[in-house]
Tab-separated table of C-alpha atoms in Angstrom:
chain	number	residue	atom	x	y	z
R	1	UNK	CA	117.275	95.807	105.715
R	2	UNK	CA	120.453	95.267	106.536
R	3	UNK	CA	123.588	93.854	104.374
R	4	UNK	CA	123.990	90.466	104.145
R	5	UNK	CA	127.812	89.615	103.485
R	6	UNK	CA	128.399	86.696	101.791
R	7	UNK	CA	131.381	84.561	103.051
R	8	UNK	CA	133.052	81.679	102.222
R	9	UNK	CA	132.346	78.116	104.198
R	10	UNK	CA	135.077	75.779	105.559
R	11	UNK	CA	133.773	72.129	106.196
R	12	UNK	CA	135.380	70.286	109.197
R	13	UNK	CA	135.627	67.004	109.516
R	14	UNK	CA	137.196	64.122	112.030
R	15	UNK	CA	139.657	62.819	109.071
R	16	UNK	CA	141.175	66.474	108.137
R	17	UNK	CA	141.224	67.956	112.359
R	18	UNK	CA	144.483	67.291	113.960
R	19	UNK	CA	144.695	66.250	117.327
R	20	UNK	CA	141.130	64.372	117.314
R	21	UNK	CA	137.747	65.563	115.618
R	22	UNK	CA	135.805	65.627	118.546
R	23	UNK	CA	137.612	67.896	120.609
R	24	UNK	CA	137.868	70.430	117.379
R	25	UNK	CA	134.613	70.271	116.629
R	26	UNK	CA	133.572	70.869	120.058
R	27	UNK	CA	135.861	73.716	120.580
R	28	UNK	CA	134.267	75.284	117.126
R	29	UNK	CA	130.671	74.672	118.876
R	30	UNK	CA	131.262	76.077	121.902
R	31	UNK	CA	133.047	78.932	120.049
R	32	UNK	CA	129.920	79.242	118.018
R	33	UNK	CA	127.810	79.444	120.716
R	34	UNK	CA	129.557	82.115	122.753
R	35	UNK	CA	129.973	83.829	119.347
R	36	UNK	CA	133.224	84.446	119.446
R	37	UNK	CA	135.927	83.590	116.508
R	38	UNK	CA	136.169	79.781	115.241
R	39	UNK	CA	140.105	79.812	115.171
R	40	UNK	CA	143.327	81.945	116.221
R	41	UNK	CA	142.034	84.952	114.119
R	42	UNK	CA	138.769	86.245	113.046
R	43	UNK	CA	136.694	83.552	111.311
R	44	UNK	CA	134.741	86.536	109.091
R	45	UNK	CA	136.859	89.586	107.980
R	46	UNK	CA	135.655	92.629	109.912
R	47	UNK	CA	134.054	90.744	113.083
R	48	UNK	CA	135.572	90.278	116.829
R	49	UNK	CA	134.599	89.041	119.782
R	50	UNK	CA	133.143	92.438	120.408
R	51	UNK	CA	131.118	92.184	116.993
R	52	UNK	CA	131.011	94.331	114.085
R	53	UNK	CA	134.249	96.072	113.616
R	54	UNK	CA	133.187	99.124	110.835
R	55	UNK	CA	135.523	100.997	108.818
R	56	UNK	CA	136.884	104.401	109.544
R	57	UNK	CA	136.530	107.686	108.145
R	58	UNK	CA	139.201	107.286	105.568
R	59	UNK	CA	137.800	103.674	104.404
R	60	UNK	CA	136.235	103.020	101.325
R	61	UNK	CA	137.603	105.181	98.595
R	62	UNK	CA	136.468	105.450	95.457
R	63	UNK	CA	137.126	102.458	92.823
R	64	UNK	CA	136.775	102.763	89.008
R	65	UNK	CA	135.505	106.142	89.278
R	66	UNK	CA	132.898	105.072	91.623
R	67	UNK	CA	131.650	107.658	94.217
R	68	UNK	CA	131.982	106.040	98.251
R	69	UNK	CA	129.080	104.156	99.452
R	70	UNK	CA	127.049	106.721	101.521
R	71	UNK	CA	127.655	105.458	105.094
R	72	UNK	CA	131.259	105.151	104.250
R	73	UNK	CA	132.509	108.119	106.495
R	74	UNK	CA	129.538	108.307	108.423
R	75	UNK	CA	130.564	110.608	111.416
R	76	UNK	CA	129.246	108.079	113.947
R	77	UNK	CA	127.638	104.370	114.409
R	78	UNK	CA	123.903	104.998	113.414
R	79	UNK	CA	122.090	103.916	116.770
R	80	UNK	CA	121.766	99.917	116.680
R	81	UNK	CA	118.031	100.152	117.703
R	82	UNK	CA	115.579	102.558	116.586
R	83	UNK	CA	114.446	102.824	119.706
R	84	UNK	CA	117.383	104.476	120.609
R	85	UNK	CA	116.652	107.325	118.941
R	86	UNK	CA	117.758	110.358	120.026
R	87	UNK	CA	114.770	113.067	121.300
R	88	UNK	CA	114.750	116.387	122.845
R	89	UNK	CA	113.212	119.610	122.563
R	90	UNK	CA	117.064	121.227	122.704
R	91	UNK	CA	118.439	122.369	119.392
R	92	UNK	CA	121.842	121.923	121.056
R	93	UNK	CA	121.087	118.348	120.976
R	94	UNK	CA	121.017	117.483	117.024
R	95	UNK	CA	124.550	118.572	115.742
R	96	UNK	CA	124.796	119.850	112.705
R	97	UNK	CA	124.053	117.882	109.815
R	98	UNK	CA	126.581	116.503	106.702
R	99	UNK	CA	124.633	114.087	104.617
R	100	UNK	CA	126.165	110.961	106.594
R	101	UNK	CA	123.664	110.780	108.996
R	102	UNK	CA	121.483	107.714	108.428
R	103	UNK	CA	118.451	109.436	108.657
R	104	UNK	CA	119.302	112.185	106.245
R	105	UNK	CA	121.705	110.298	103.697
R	106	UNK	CA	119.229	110.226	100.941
R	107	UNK	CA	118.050	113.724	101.514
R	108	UNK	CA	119.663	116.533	99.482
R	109	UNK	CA	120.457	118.959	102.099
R	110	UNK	CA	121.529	121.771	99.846
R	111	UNK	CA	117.666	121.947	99.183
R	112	UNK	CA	116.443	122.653	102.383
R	113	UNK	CA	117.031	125.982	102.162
R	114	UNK	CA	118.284	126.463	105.163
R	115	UNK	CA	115.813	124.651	107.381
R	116	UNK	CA	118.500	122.679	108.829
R	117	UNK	CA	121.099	125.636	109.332
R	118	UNK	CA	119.361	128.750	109.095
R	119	UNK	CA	116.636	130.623	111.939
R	120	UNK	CA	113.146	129.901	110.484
R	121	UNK	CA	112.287	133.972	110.871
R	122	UNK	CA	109.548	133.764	107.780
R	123	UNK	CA	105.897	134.057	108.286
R	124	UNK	CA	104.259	130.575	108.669
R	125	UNK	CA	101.624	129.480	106.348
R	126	UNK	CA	98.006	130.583	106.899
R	127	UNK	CA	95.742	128.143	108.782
R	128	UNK	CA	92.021	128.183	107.782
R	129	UNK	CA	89.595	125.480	109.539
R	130	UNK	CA	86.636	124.788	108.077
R	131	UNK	CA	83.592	121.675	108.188
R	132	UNK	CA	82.427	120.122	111.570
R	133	UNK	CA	80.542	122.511	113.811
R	134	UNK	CA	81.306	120.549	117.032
R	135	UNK	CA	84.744	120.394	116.556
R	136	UNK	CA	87.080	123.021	118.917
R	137	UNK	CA	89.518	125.221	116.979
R	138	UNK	CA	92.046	127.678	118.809
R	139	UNK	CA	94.788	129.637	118.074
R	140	UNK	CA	97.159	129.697	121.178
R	141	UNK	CA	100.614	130.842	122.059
R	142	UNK	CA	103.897	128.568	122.396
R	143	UNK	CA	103.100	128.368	126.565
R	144	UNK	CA	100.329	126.190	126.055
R	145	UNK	CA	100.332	123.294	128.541
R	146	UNK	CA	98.665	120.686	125.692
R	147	UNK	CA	101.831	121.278	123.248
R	148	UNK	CA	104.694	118.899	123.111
R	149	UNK	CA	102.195	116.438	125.077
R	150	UNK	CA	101.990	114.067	121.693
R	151	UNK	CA	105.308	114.778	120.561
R	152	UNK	CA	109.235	115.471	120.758
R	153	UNK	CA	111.599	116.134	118.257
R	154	UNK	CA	113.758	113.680	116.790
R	155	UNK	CA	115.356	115.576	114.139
R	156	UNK	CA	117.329	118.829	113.894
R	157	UNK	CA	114.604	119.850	112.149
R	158	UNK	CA	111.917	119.354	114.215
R	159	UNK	CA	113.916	121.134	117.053
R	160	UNK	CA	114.695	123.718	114.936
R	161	UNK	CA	110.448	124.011	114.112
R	162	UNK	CA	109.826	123.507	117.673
R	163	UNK	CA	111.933	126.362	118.951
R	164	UNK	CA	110.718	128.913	116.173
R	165	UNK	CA	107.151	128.517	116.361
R	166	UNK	CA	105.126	131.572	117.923
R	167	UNK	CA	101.877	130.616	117.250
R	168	UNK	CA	99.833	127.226	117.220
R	169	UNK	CA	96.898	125.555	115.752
R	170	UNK	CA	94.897	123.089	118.286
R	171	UNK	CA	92.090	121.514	116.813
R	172	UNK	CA	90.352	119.365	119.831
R	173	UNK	CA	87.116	116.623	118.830
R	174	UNK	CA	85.232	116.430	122.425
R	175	UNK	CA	84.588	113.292	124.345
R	176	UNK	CA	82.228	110.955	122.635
R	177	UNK	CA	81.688	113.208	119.929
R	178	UNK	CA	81.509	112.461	116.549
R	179	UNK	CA	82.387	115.308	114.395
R	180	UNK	CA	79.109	116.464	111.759
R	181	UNK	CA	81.633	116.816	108.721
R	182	UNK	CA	84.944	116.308	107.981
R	183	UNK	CA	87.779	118.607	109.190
R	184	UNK	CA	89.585	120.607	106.593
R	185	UNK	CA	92.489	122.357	107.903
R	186	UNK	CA	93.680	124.510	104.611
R	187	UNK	CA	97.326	125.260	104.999
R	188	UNK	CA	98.428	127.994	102.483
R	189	UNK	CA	101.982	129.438	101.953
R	190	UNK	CA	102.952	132.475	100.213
R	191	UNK	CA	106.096	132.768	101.457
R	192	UNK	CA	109.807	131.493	100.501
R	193	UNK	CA	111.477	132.749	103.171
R	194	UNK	CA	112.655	129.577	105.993
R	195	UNK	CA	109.564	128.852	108.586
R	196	UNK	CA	108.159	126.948	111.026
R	197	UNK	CA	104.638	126.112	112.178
R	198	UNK	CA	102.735	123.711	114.801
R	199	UNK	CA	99.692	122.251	114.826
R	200	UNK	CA	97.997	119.385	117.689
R	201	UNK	CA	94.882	117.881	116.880
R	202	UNK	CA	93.571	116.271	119.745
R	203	UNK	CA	90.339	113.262	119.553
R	204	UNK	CA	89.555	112.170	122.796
R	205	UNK	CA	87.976	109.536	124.533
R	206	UNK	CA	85.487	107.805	122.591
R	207	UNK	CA	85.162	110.563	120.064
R	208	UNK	CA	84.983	110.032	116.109
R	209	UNK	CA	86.193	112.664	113.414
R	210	UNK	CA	88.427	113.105	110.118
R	211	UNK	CA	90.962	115.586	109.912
R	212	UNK	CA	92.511	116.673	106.449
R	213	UNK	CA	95.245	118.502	106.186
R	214	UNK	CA	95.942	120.408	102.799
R	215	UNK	CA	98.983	122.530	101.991
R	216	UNK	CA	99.079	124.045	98.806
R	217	UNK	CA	100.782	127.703	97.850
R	218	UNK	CA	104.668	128.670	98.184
R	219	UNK	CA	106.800	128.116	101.488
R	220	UNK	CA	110.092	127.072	103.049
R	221	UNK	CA	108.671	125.680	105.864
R	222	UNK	CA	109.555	123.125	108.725
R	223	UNK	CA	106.265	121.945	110.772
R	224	UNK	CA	105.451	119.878	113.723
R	225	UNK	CA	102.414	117.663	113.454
R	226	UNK	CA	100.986	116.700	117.216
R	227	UNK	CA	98.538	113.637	116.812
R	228	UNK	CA	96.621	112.079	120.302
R	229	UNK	CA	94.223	109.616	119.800
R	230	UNK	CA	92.114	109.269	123.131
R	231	UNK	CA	91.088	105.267	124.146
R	232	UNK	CA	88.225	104.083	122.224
R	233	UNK	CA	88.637	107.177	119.885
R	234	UNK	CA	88.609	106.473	115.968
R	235	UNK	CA	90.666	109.096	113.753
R	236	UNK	CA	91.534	109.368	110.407
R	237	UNK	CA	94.405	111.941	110.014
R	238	UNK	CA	94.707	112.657	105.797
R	239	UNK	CA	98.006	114.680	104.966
R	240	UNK	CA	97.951	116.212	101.326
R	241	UNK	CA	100.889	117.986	99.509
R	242	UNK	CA	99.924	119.828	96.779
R	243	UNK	CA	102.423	122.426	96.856
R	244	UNK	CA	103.814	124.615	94.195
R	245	UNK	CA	106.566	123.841	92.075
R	246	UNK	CA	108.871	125.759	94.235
R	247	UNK	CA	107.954	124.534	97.868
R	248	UNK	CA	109.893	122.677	100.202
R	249	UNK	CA	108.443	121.254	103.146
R	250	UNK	CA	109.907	119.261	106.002
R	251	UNK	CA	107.032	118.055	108.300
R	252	UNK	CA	107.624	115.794	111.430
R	253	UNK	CA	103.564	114.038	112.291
R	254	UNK	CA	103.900	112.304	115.465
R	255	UNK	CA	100.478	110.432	117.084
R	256	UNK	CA	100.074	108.706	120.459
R	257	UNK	CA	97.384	106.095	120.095
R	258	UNK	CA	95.241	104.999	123.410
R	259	UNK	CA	93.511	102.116	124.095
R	260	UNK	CA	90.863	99.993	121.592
R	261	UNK	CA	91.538	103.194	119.745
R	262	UNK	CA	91.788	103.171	115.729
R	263	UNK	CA	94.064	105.652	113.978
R	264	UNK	CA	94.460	105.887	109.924
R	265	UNK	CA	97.224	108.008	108.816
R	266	UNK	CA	97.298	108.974	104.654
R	267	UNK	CA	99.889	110.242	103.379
R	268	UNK	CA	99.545	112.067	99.390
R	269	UNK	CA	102.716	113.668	97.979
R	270	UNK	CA	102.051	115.778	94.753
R	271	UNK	CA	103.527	118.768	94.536
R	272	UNK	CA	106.642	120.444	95.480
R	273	UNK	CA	110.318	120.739	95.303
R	274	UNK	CA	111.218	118.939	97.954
R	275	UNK	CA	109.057	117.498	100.525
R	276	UNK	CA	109.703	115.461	103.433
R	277	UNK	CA	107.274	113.947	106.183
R	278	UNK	CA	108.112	111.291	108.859
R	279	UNK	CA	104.841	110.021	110.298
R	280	UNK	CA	105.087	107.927	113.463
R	281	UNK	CA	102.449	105.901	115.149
R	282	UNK	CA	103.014	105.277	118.864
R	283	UNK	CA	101.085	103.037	120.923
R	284	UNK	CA	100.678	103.630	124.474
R	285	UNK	CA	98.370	101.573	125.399
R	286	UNK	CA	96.889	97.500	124.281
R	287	UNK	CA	94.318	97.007	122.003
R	288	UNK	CA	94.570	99.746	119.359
R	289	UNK	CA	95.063	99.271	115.400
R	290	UNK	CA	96.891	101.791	113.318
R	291	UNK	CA	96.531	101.942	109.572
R	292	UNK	CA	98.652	104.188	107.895
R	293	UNK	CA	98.945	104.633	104.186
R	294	UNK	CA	100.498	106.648	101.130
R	295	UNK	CA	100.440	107.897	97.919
R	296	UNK	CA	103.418	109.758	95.722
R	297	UNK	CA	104.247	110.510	92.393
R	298	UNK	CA	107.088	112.423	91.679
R	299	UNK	CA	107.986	114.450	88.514
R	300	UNK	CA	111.336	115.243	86.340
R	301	UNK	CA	113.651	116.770	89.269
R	302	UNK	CA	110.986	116.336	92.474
R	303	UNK	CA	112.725	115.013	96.018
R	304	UNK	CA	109.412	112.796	97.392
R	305	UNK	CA	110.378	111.386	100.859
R	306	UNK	CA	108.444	109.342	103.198
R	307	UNK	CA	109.859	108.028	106.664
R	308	UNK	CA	108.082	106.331	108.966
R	309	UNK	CA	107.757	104.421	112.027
R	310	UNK	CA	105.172	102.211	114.249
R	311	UNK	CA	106.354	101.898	117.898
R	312	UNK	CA	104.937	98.687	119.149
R	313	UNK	CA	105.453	99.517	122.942
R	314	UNK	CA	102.336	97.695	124.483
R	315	UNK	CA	100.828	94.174	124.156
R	316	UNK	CA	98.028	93.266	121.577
R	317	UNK	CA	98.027	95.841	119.047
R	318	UNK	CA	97.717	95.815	115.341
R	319	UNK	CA	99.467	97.721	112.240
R	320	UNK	CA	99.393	98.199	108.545
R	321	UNK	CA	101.181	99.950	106.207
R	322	UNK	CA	100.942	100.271	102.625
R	323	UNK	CA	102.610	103.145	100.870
R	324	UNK	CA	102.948	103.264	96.717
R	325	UNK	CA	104.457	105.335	94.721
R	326	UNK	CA	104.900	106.178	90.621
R	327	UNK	CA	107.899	108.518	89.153
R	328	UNK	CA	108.393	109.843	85.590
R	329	UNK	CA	111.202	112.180	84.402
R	330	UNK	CA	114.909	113.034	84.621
R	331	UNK	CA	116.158	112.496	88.491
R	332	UNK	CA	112.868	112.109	89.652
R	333	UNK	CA	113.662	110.400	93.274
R	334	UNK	CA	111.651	109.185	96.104
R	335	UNK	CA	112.399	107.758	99.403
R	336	UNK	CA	110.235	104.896	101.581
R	337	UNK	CA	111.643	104.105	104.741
R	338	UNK	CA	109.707	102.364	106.539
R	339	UNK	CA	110.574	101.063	110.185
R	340	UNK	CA	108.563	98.870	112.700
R	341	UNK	CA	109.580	98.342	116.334
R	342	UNK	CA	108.128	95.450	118.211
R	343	UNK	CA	109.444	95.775	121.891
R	344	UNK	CA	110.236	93.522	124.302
R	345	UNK	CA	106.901	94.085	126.316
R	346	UNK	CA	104.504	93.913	122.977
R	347	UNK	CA	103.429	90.663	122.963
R	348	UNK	CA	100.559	89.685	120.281
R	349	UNK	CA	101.843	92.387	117.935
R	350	UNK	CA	100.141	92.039	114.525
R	351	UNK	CA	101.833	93.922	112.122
R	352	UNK	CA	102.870	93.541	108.358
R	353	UNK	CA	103.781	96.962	106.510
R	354	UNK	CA	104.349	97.164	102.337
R	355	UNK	CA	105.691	99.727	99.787
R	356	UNK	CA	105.419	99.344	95.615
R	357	UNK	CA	107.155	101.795	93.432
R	358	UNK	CA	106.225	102.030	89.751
R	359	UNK	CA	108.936	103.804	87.700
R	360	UNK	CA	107.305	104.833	84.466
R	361	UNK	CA	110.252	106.385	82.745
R	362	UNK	CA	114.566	106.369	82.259
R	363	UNK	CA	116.009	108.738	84.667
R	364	UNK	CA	113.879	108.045	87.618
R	365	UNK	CA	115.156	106.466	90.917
R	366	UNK	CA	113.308	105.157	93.927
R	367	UNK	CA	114.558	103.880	97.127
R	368	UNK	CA	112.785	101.372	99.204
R	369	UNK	CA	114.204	100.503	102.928
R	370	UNK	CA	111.765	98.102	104.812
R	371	UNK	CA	112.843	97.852	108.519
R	372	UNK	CA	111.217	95.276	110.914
R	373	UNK	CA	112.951	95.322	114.811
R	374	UNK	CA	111.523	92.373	116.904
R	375	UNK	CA	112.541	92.212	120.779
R	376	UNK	CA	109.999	89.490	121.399
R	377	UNK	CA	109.046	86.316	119.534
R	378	UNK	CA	106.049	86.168	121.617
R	379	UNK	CA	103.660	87.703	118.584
R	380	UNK	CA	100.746	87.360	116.392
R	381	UNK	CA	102.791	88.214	113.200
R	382	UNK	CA	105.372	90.427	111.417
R	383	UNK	CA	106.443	90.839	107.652
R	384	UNK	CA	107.294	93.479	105.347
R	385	UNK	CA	107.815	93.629	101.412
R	386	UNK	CA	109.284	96.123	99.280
R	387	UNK	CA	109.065	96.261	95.501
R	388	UNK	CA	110.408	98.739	92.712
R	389	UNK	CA	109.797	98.208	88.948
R	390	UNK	CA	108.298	98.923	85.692
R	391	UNK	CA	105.350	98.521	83.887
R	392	UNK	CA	104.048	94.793	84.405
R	393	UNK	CA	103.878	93.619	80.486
R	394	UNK	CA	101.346	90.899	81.114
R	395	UNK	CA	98.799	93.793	82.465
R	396	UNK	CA	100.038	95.994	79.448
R	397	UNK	CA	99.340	92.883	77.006
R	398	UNK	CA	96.106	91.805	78.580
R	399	UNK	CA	94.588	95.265	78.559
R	400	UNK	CA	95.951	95.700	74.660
R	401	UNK	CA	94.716	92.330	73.487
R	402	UNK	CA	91.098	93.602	74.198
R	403	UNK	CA	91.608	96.400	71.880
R	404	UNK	CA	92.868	99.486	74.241
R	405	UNK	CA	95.591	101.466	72.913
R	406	UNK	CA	99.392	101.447	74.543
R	407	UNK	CA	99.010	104.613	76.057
R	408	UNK	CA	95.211	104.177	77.644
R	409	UNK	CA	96.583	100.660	79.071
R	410	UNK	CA	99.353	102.478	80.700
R	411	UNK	CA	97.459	105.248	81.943
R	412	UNK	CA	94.685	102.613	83.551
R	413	UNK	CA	97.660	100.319	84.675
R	414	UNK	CA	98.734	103.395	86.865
R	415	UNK	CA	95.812	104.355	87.699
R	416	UNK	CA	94.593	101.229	89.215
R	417	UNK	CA	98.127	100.879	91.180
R	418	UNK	CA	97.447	104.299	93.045
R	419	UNK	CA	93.256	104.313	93.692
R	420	UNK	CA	93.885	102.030	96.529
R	421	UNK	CA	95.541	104.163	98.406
R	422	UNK	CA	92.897	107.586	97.456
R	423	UNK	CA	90.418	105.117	98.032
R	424	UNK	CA	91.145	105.163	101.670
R	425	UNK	CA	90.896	108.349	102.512
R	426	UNK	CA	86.802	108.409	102.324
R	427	UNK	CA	86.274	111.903	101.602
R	428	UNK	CA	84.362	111.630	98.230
R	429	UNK	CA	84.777	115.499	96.750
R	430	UNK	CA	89.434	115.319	97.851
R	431	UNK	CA	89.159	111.534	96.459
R	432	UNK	CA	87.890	113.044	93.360
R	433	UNK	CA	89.970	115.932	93.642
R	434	UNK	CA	93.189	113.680	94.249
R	435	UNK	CA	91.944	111.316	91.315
R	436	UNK	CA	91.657	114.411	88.848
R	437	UNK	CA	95.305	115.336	89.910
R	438	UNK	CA	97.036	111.650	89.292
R	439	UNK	CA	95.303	112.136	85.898
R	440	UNK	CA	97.237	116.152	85.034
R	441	UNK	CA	100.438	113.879	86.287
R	442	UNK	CA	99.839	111.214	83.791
R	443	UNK	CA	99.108	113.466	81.117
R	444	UNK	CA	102.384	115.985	81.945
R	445	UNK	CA	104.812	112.632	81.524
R	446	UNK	CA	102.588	111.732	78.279
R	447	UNK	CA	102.326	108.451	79.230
């Protein structure tokens, strides 16, 4: 959201106006109403006629000690819509990075690795397929017509991943097909060294399937994440990082979404160093519903980011999001940003989108940016809701007043907060799996 600056009021009145109230106070409302400034100088400190007038490079300096606020020498205006975005396939076209850039202020760069400076010349993770028999799976070179059909860059680091890549997976569910068993797509690293790696999974028309994605092992890698959803096609795309202590994993998931077609996107974030995903949900064409979801939990020293987007770009379509997350440890840190775009042509948008963070320990921070762009009041509904805290005492004091211990309480307290999300995935054996591991993370912060 953005700042709201607080200023102070001045009340006008016939008695205290000099040369008769009227004419003042229809001067101020037609001043008002053309926006510009009330009197001979700027009415609000910072503003003129031509709006927002933000500080410069030099602004801002520290006070008391205090380091600068993060967009205080930002190297340029941060686009004023998000879907302004820059895209392109062109490395050339993301300039180098410095920490200023909104989209990368709350990511610690100097973890990367390199993946935002260096050639990504490592060996990309394996790629194993296994589960539905009627489901196509190909390996195909860079040339292939389908890729960069669903998606463009939008990052240096996508460009970077989409310019490295030699090899791709394309997993394709037929027409009117609905796959015999669920899609797992084993992603395995064993190498450090900076890579890249692309995958498109394709459902088309009418077709039915769920896809799970799960990286575990050791890897510096950046990956690109195609996602079409065919019209009348239902998909259920399930991401899952349980990566190594070491890993760090930058991973751009971009889906188009067709018409009366139903997309679910989950999101669990486990393991690794750093990891960073930006899902996007795209519609292209009326009548579709995207649900998109996520779980995280970070440990002592774990980077955890999430940023997403739903692109309302057609009439009559529907979106949730609910993302939650739990951290425990010293400088533990996740990131939610969450932004929805309701264009000017998307009338009847439905759309409400949520994030909870439950900070179980000192030392932990979470950051929680809901952003909700409306071009159109012509809509069905839009809201958002963001919330970061600790442990609710009234659950802790119900649960202990029937005779469970402090530490069981808390436990089942966090539990319940994260099932709903593993509860969506509807995979029974990785819901179990996924369950088992929220219960080693409990037990490692001895709560």
């Amino acid at each position: 959201m953005a700042d709201t600056t607080q200023m102070d009021h001045t009340d006008y009145s016939p008695e205290s106006s000099t040369g008769g109230g009227d004419t003042v106070l229809g001067d101020l409302a037609e001043k008002a109403r053309l926006g510009a400034p009330a009197g001979s100088g700027s009415a609000i400190d910072g503003f003129t006629e031509e709006g927002e007038s933000l500080p410069g490079g030099d602004d801002g300096t520290e006070q008391h000690g205090m380091k600068k606020h993060s967009h205080g020498n930002a190297p340029v205006i941060p686009e004023a819509s998000r879907g302004e975005r820059r895209r392109s396939f062109d490395l050339a076209d993301f300039p180098t990075l410095t920490g200023f850039e909104e989209d990368w202020r709350f990511t610690p760069l100097k973890r990367l690795r390199g993946l935002h400076t260096d050639e990504l010349t490592g060996a990309a993770p394996s790629v194993s397929v296994t589960g539905a028999g009627n489901v196509t799976v190909e390996t195909v070179d860079r040339s292939d017509a389908r890729l960069g059909s669903a998606a463009t860059p939008e990052d240096r680091v996508s460009a970077a991943a989409w310019n490295a890549f030699a090899e791709a997976t394309v997993i394709t569910i037929p027409r009117e097909t609905v796959a015999d068993g669920e899609v797992m797509v084993a992603v395995t690293g064993t190498s450090p060294v900076a890579a890249a790696q692309h995958v498109l999974i394709r459902a088309e028309a009418f077709s039915k399937a769920v896809v799970v994605l799960d990286h575990t092992g050791s890897v510096t890698l950046a990956q690109n994440v195609e996602i079409i959803v065919g019209d009348g096609a239902e998909l259920t795309v399930v991401s899952v990082q349980e990566w190594d202590d070491d890993a760090v994993h930058v991973s751009s998931q971009q889906a188009k979404v067709g018409r009366d077609a139903r997309f679910k996107h989950v999101v669990v974030s486990l393991g690794g160093d750093l990891v960073r995903l930006t899902p996007s949900s795209i519609f292209t064409a009326p009548g579709a519903e995207v649900e998109m979801y996520g779980l995280y939990f970070a440990d002592a020293g774990q980077h955890l980011e999430q940023r997403l987007l739903v692109d309302h770009a057609v009439p009559n379509c529907k979106s949730r999001v609910t993302y939650k997350g739990a951290l425990q440890g010293q400088d533990a840190h996740t990131v939610w940003v969450g932004d929805v775009l309701i264009r000017k042509a998307a009338e009847g948008t439905d759309t409400y989108e949520t994030n909870r963070n439950l900070i179980l320990t000192d030392g932990a921070r979470s950051d929680s940016v809901p952003n909700l762009e409306i071009e159109t009041g012509l809509i069905e509904g839009a809201g958002h809701a963001s919330a970061t805290g600790r442990f609710d005492d009234e659950h802790l004091f119900y649960l202990m007043a029937r005779g469970i211990p402090e530490k069981a309480a808390r436990r089942l307290v966090v539990r319940g907060f994260l099932t709903e999300v593993i509860q969506q995935i509807k995979v029974p054996a990785l819901e179990e799996r996924l369950s088992e591991s929220v219960e080693r993370e409990l037990a490692a912060g001895n709560l």
